[in-house]
Amino acid sequence: MALIFSIVGGVDLLRAALEGKKTETRRLGARRWIVGRSYAVKARRTAPGFCRAVVTAVRQERLTEIDQDAVSREGLDCTPDEFCQIFRQLHGLEPSADPLVWVIQFRMLRFTRGLTTESPYQCIRQGESLEAWLMR
C-alpha cells in the first residue's frame, strides 16, 4: 500500500507533499492506514516508491466537515466547497454526496533515489521536471 499523489486542479500534490505543504489526505473505503507505520510515496500506482511518509493520525469524518485549514493541509488553495466538488468528481460521486472519508495525516520521513530531506529536488538535473526524473 502506498500514498499516491497526482495533479489535481492544476496542483502537483506530490510536489506539495515533498515540500511539506500537503500533510493530510482524504480517502474512501475501509480503514487500512496504521498510525506510526511508514508507506511508500508514489506519483501513480505503477510508479516506483521514491520516498516514505509516516502516518501520524487517522480519523473518519464526513466530506463536508472539511474546513479551510484542512483544505490547506490537503495542499490546495480553494474553498472547502470547491474541495468537496473536486473530491466528488475524482471519485465519480454524485454532486450532493457527503460520504464518510478517512482523513490521513502524515509527515515525510526520508527520501530515496538520492534525495535528502534538506533538498528533495537536489538530484533532479537543472531544468528537469519531477515527472521526467521519476521516469528515469
PDB file of N, CA and C in Angstrom, residues 12-23 108 111 120-121:
ATOM      1  N   ASP A  12       0.207  20.168  -8.341  1.00  0.00           N
ATOM      2  CA  ASP A  12       1.018  18.965  -8.224  1.00  0.00           C
ATOM      3  C   ASP A  12       1.066  18.581  -6.746  1.00  0.00           C
ATOM      4  N   LEU A  13       0.210  17.632  -6.348  1.00  0.00           N
ATOM      5  CA  LEU A  13       0.116  17.262  -4.937  1.00  0.00           C
ATOM      6  C   LEU A  13       1.336  16.495  -4.458  1.00  0.00           C
ATOM      7  N   LEU A  14       2.027  15.809  -5.351  1.00  0.00           N
ATOM      8  CA  LEU A  14       3.262  15.140  -4.974  1.00  0.00           C
ATOM      9  C   LEU A  14       4.307  16.180  -4.571  1.00  0.00           C
ATOM     10  N   ARG A  15       4.455  17.195  -5.387  1.00  0.00           N
ATOM     11  CA  ARG A  15       5.411  18.263  -5.068  1.00  0.00           C
ATOM     12  C   ARG A  15       5.007  18.952  -3.767  1.00  0.00           C
ATOM     13  N   ALA A  16       3.706  19.193  -3.589  1.00  0.00           N
ATOM     14  CA  ALA A  16       3.228  19.834  -2.361  1.00  0.00           C
ATOM     15  C   ALA A  16       3.565  18.979  -1.136  1.00  0.00           C
ATOM     16  N   ALA A  17       3.442  17.659  -1.249  1.00  0.00           N
ATOM     17  CA  ALA A  17       3.788  16.772  -0.136  1.00  0.00           C
ATOM     18  C   ALA A  17       5.284  16.810   0.148  1.00  0.00           C
ATOM     19  N   LEU A  18       6.091  16.768  -0.909  1.00  0.00           N
ATOM     20  CA  LEU A  18       7.541  16.795  -0.730  1.00  0.00           C
ATOM     21  C   LEU A  18       8.011  18.105  -0.108  1.00  0.00           C
ATOM     22  N   GLU A  19       7.309  19.188  -0.414  1.00  0.00           N
ATOM     23  CA  GLU A  19       7.682  20.494   0.121  1.00  0.00           C
ATOM     24  C   GLU A  19       7.067  20.766   1.483  1.00  0.00           C
ATOM     25  N   GLY A  20       6.286  19.807   1.989  1.00  0.00           N
ATOM     26  CA  GLY A  20       5.678  19.965   3.307  1.00  0.00           C
ATOM     27  C   GLY A  20       4.403  20.785   3.303  1.00  0.00           C
ATOM     28  N   LYS A  21       3.873  21.113   2.131  1.00  0.00           N
ATOM     29  CA  LYS A  21       2.633  21.891   2.045  1.00  0.00           C
ATOM     30  C   LYS A  21       1.405  20.992   2.140  1.00  0.00           C
ATOM     31  N   LYS A  22       1.544  19.734   1.783  1.00  0.00           N
ATOM     32  CA  LYS A  22       0.451  18.760   1.899  1.00  0.00           C
ATOM     33  C   LYS A  22       0.818  17.794   3.018  1.00  0.00           C
ATOM     34  N   THR A  23       0.012  17.787   4.067  1.00  0.00           N
ATOM     35  CA  THR A  23       0.289  16.921   5.217  1.00  0.00           C
ATOM     36  C   THR A  23      -0.930  16.085   5.591  1.00  0.00           C
ATOM     37  N   MET A 108       6.575  13.512   5.941  1.00  0.00           N
ATOM     38  CA  MET A 108       7.575  12.852   5.111  1.00  0.00           C
ATOM     39  C   MET A 108       8.702  12.356   6.012  1.00  0.00           C
ATOM     40  N   PHE A 111      13.850  10.362   1.967  1.00  0.00           N
ATOM     41  CA  PHE A 111      13.840  10.310   0.522  1.00  0.00           C
ATOM     42  C   PHE A 111      14.831   9.244   0.084  1.00  0.00           C
ATOM     43  N   PRO A 120      14.794  18.029  -1.327  1.00  0.00           N
ATOM     44  CA  PRO A 120      14.191  16.890  -2.012  1.00  0.00           C
ATOM     45  C   PRO A 120      14.424  16.860  -3.511  1.00  0.00           C
ATOM     46  N   TYR A 121      14.761  17.982  -4.107  1.00  0.00           N
ATOM     47  CA  TYR A 121      14.941  18.017  -5.547  1.00  0.00           C
ATOM     48  C   TYR A 121      16.398  18.139  -5.972  1.00  0.00           C
TER      49      TYR A 121
END
